[in-house]
PDB file of C-alpha atoms in Angstrom:
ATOM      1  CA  UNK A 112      33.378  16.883  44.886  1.00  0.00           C
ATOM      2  CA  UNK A 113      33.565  20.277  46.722  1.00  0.00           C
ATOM      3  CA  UNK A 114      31.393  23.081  48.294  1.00  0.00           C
ATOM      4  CA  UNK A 115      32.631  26.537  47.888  1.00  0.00           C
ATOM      5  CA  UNK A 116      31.090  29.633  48.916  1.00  0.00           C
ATOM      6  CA  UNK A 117      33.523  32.276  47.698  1.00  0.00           C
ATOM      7  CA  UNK A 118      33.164  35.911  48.957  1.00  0.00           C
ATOM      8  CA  UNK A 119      29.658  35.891  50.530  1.00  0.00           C
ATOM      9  CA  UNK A 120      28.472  38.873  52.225  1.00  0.00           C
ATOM     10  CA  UNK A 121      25.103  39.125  53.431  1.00  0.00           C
ATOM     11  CA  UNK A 122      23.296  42.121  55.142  1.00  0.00           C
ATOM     12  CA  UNK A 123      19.391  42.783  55.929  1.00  0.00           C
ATOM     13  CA  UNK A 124      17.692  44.849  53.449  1.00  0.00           C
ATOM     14  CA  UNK A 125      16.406  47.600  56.633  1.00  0.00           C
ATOM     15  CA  UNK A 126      20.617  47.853  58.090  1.00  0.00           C
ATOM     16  CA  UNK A 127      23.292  49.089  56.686  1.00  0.00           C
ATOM     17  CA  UNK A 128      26.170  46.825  58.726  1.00  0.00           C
ATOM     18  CA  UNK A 129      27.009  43.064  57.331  1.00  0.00           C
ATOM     19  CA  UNK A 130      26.598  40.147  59.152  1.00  0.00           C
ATOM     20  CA  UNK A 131      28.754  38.474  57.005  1.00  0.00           C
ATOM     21  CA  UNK A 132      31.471  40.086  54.597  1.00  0.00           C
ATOM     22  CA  UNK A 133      33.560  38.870  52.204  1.00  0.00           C
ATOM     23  CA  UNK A 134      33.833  34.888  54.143  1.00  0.00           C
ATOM     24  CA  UNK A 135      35.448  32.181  52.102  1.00  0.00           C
ATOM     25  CA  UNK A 136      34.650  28.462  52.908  1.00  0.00           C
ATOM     26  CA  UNK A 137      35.032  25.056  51.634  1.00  0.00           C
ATOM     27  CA  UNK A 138      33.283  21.936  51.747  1.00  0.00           C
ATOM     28  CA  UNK A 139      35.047  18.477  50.659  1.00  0.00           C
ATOM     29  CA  UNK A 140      33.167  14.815  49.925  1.00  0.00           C
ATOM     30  CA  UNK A 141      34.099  12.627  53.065  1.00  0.00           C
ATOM     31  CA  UNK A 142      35.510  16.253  54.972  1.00  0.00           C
ATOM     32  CA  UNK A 143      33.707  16.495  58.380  1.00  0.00           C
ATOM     33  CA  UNK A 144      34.167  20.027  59.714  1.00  0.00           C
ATOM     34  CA  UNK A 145      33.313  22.268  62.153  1.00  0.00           C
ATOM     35  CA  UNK A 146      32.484  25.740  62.626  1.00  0.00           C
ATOM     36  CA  UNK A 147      32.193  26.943  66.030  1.00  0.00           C
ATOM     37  CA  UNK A 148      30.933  30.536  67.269  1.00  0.00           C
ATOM     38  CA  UNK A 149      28.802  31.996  70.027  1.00  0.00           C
ATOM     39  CA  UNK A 150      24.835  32.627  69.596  1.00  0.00           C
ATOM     40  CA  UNK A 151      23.816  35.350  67.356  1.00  0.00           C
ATOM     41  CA  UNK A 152      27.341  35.830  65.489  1.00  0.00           C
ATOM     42  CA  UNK A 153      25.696  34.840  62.244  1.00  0.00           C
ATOM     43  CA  UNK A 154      26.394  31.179  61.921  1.00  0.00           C
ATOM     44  CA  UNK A 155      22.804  30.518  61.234  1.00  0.00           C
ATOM     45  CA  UNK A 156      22.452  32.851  58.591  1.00  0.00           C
ATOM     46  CA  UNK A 157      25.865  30.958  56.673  1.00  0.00           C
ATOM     47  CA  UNK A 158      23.813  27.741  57.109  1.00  0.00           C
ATOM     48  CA  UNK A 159      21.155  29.079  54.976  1.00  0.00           C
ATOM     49  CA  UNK A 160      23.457  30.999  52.639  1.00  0.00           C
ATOM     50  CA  UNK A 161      25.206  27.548  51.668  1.00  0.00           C
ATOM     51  CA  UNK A 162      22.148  25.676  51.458  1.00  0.00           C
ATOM     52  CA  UNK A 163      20.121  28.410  48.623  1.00  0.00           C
ATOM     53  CA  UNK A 164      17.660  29.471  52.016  1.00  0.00           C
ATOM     54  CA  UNK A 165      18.771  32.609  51.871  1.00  0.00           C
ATOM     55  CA  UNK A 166      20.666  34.838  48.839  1.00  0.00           C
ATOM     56  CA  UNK A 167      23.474  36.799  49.486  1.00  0.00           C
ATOM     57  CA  UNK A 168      26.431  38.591  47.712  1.00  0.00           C
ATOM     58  CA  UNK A 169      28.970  36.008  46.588  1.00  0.00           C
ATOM     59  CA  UNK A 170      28.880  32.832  44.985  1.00  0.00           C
ATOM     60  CA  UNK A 171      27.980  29.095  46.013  1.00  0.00           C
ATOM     61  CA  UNK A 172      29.383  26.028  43.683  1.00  0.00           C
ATOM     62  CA  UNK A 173      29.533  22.913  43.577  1.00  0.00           C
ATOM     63  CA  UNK A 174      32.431  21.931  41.692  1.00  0.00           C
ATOM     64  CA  UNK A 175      32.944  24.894  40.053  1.00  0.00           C
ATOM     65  CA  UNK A 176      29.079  24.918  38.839  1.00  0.00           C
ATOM     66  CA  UNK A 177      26.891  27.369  40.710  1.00  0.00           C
ATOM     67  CA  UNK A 178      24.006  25.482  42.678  1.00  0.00           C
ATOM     68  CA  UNK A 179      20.663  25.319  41.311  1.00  0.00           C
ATOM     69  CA  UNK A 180      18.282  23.788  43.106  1.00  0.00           C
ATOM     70  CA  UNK A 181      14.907  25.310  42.169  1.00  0.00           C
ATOM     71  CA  UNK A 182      12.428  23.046  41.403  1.00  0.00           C
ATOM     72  CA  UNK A 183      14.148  19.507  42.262  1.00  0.00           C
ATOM     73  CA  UNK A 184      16.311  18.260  45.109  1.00  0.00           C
ATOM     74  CA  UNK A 185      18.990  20.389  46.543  1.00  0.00           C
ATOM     75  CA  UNK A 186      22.126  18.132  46.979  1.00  0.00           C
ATOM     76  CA  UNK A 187      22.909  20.350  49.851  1.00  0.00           C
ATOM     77  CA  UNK A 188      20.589  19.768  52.903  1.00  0.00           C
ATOM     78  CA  UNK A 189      20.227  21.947  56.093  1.00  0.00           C
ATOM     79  CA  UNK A 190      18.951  20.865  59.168  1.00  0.00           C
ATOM     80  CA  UNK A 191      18.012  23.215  61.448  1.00  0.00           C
ATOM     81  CA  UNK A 192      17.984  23.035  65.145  1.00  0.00           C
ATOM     82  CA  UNK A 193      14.222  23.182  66.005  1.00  0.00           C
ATOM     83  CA  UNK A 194      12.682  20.377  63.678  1.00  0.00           C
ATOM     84  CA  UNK A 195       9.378  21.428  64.870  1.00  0.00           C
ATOM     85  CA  UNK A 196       9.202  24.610  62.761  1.00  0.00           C
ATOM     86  CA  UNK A 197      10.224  22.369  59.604  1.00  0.00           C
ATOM     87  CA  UNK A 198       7.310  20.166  59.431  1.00  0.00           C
ATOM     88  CA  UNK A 199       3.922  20.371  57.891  1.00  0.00           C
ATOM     89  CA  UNK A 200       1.582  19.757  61.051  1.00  0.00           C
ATOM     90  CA  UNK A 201      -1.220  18.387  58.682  1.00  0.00           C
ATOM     91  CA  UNK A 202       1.115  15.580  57.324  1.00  0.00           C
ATOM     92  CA  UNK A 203       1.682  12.446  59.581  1.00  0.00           C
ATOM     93  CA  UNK A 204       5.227  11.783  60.204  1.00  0.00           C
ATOM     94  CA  UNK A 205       5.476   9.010  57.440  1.00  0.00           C
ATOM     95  CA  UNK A 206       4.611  11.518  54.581  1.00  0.00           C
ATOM     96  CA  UNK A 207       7.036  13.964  56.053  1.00  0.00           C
ATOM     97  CA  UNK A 208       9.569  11.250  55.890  1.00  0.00           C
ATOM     98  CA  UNK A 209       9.250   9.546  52.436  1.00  0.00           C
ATOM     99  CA  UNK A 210       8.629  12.796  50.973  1.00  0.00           C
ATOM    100  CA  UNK A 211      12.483  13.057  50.423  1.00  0.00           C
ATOM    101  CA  UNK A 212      13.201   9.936  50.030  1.00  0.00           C
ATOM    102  CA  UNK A 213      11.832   5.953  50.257  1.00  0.00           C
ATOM    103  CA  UNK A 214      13.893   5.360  53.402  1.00  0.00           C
ATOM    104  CA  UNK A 215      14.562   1.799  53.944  1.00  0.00           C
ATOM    105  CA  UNK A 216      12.941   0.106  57.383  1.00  0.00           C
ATOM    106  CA  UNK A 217      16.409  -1.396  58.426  1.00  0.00           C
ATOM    107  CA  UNK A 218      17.534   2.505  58.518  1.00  0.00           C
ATOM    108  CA  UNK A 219      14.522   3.367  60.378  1.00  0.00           C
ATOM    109  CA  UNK A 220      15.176   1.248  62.860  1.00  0.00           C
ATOM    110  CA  UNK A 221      18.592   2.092  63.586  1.00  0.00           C
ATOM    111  CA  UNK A 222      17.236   6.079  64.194  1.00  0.00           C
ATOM    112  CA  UNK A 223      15.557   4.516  66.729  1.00  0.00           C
ATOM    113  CA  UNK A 224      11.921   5.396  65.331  1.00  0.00           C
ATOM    114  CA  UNK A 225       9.283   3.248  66.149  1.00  0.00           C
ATOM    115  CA  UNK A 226       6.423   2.293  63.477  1.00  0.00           C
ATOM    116  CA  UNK A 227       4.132   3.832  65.653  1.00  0.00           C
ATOM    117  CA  UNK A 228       5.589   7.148  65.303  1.00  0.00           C
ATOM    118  CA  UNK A 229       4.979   7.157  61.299  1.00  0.00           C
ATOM    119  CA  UNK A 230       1.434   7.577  62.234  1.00  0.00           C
ATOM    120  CA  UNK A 231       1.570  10.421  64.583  1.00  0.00           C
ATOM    121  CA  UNK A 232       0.972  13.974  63.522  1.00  0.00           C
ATOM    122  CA  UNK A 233       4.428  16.204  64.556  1.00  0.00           C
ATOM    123  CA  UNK A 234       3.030  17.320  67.686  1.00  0.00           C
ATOM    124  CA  UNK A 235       2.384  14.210  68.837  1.00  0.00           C
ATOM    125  CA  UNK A 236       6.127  14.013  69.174  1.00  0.00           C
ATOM    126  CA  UNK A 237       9.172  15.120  71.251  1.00  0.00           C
ATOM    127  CA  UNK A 238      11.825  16.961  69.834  1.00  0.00           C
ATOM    128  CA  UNK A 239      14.249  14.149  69.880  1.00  0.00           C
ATOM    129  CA  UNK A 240      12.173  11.940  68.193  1.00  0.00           C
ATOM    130  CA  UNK A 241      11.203  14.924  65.623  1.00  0.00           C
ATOM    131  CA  UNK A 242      14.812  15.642  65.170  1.00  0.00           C
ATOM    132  CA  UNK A 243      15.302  11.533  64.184  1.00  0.00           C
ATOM    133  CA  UNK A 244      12.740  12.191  61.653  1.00  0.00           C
ATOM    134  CA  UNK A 245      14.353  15.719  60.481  1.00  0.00           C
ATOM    135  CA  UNK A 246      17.800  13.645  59.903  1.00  0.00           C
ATOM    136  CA  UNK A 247      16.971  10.693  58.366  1.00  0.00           C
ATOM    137  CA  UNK A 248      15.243  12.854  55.850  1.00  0.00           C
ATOM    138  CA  UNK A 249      17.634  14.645  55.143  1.00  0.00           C
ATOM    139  CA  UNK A 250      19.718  11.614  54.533  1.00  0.00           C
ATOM    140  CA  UNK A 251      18.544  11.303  50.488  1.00  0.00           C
ATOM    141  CA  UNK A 252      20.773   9.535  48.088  1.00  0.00           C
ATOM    142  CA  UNK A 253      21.464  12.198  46.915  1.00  0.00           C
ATOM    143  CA  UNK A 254      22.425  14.179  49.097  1.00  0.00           C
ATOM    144  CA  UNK A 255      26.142  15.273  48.722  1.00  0.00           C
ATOM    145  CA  UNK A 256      26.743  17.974  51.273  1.00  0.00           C
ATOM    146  CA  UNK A 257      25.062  17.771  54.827  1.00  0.00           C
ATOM    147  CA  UNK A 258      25.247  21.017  57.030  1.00  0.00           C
ATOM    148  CA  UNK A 259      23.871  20.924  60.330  1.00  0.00           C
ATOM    149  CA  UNK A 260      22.876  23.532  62.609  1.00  0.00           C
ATOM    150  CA  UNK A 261      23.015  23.029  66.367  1.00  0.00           C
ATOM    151  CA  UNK A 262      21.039  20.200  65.948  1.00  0.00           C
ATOM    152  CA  UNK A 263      21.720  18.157  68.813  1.00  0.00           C
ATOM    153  CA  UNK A 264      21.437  21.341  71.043  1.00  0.00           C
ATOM    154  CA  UNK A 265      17.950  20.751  72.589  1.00  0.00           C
ATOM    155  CA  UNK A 266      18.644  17.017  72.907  1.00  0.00           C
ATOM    156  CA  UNK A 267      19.338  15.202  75.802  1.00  0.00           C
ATOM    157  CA  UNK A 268      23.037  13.477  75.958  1.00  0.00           C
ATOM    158  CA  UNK A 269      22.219  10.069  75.143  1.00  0.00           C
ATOM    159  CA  UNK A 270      20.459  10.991  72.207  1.00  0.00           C
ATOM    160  CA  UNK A 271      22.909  13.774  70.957  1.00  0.00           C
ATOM    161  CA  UNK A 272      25.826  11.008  71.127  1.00  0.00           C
ATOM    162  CA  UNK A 273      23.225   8.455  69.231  1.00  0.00           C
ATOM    163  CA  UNK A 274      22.312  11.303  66.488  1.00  0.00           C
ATOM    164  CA  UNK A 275      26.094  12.065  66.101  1.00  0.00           C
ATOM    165  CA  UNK A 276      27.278   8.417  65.778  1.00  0.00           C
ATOM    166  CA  UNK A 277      24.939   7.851  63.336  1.00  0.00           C
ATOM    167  CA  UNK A 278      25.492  10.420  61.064  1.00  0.00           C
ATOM    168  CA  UNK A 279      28.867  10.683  60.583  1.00  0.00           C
ATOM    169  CA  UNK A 280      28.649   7.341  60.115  1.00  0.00           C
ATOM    170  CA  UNK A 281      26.624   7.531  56.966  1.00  0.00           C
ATOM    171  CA  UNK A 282      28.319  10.358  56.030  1.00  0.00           C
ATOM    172  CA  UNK A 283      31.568   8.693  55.710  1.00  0.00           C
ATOM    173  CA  UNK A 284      29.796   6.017  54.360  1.00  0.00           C
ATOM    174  CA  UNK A 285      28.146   7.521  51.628  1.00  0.00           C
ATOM    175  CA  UNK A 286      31.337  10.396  50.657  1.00  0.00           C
ATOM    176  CA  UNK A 287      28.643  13.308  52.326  1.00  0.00           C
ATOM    177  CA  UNK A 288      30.892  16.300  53.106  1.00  0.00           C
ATOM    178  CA  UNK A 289      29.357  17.144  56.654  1.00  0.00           C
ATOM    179  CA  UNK A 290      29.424  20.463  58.039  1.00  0.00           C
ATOM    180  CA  UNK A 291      28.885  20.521  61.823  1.00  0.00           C
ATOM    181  CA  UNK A 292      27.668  24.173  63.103  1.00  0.00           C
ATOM    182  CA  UNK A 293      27.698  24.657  66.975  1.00  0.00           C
ATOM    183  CA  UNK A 294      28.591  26.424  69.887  1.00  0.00           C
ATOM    184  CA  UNK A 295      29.758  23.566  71.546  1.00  0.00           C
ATOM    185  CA  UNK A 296      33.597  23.290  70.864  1.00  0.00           C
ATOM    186  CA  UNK A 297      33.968  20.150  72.999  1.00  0.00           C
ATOM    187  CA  UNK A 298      31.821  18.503  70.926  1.00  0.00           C
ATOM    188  CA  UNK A 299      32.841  19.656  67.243  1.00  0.00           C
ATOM    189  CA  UNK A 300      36.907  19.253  68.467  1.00  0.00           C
ATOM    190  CA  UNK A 301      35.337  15.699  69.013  1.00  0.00           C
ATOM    191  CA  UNK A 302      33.530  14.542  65.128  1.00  0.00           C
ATOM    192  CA  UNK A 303      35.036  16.902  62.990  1.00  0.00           C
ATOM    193  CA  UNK A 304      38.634  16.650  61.112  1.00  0.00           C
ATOM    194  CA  UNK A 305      39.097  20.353  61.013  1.00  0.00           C
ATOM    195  CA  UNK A 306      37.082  23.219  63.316  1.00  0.00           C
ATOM    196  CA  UNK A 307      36.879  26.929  61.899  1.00  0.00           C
ATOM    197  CA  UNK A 308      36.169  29.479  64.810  1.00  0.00           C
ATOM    198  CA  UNK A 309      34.012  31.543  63.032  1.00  0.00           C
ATOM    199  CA  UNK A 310      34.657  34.957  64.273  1.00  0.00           C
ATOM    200  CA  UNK A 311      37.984  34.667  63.022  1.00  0.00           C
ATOM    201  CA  UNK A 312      37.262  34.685  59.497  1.00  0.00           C
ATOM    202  CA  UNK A 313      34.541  36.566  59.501  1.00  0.00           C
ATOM    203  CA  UNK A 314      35.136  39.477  62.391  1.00  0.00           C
ATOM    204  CA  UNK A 315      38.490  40.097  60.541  1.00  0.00           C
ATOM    205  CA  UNK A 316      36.329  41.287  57.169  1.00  0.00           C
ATOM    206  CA  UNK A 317      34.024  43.134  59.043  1.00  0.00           C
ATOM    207  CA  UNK A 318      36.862  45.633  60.780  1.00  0.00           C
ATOM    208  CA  UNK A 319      38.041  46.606  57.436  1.00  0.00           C
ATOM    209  CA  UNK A 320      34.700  48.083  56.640  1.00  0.00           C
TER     210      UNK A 320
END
């Protein structure tokens, strides 16, 4: 199975300069790679192009078959970096989890989430425990492609290597293609089997304009 987003461009509706132009990527089952770029360069916004968030010029497939996902469960899941902002605060945490999926208590536990937690409302909550939560969610059956955005960034480093360990884990595991977004190079050099640098396909697209 592969991800392909094939000449995406995106721009704001108010500016008249892309912030992406004409970027070609791919995404393979069992592929863990990186993309690394500095804040602000638009890394963010590709996230959300790949994952249906946002539209943009172009084309995303899966497969060769444009992706769909209105109205049932998008096979390619985005987590963002502040979990926080991603969760209903009127749910407790155990409606926010099984929402997606019935999660297994075996793979709770090896998150490290407590069963007290599944009864706390999200501010009840750090952001490393919210960010366990945001993960394993994301972590669906059928889920096929798994892109993450700086999602360990906030975390402290004994979490960030726990988070990491587990999820490429299950992503080799389960044949996930895993795309690891960050400004940390060290890191993404260190989990991924290829790295991108993101201003060099995407900077080189914009000079032509």
């Amino acid at each position: 199975m592969k991800l392909q987003g094939e000449n995406i461009s995106f721009k704001y509706p108010s500016s008249k300069e892309y912030i992406i132009k004409d970027l070609n990527i791919s995404l393979k089952s069992n592929e863990i790679k990186g993309i690394v770029g500095d804040s602000g360069c638009g890394k963010s916004t590709l996230c959300k192009i790949l994952s249906g968030y946002n539209k943009s010029e172009g084309k995303i497939t899966i497969d060769g078959i444009e992706n769909n996902a209105k109205n049932k469960f998008n096979p390619i899941q985005l987590i963002f970096q502040h979990p926080e902002l991603t969760m209903n605060p009127k749910w407790k945490m155990k409606d926010i989890l099984f929402e997606s999926w019935d999660v297994d208590s075996e793979l709770i536990e090896e998150f490290g989430i407590q069963k007290s937690w599944l009864n706390r409302w999200p501010n009840e909550l750090s952001g490393g425990e919210l960010q366990r939560f945001s993960v394993l969610r994301a972590l669906s059956p059928k889920t096929k492609f798994l892109i993450c955005d700086e999602i360990t960034t906030m975390l402290d480093a004994v979490t960030q290597v726990q988070i990491w360990d587990l999820v490429t884990k299950i992503a080799k595991d389960r044949n996930i293609g895993l795309l690891v977004v960050s400004h940390d190079k060290a890191l993404v050099e260190r989990i991924c089997d290829d790295v991108i640098y993101f201003d060099e396909i995407n900077q080189s697209n914009l000079k032509e304009l």
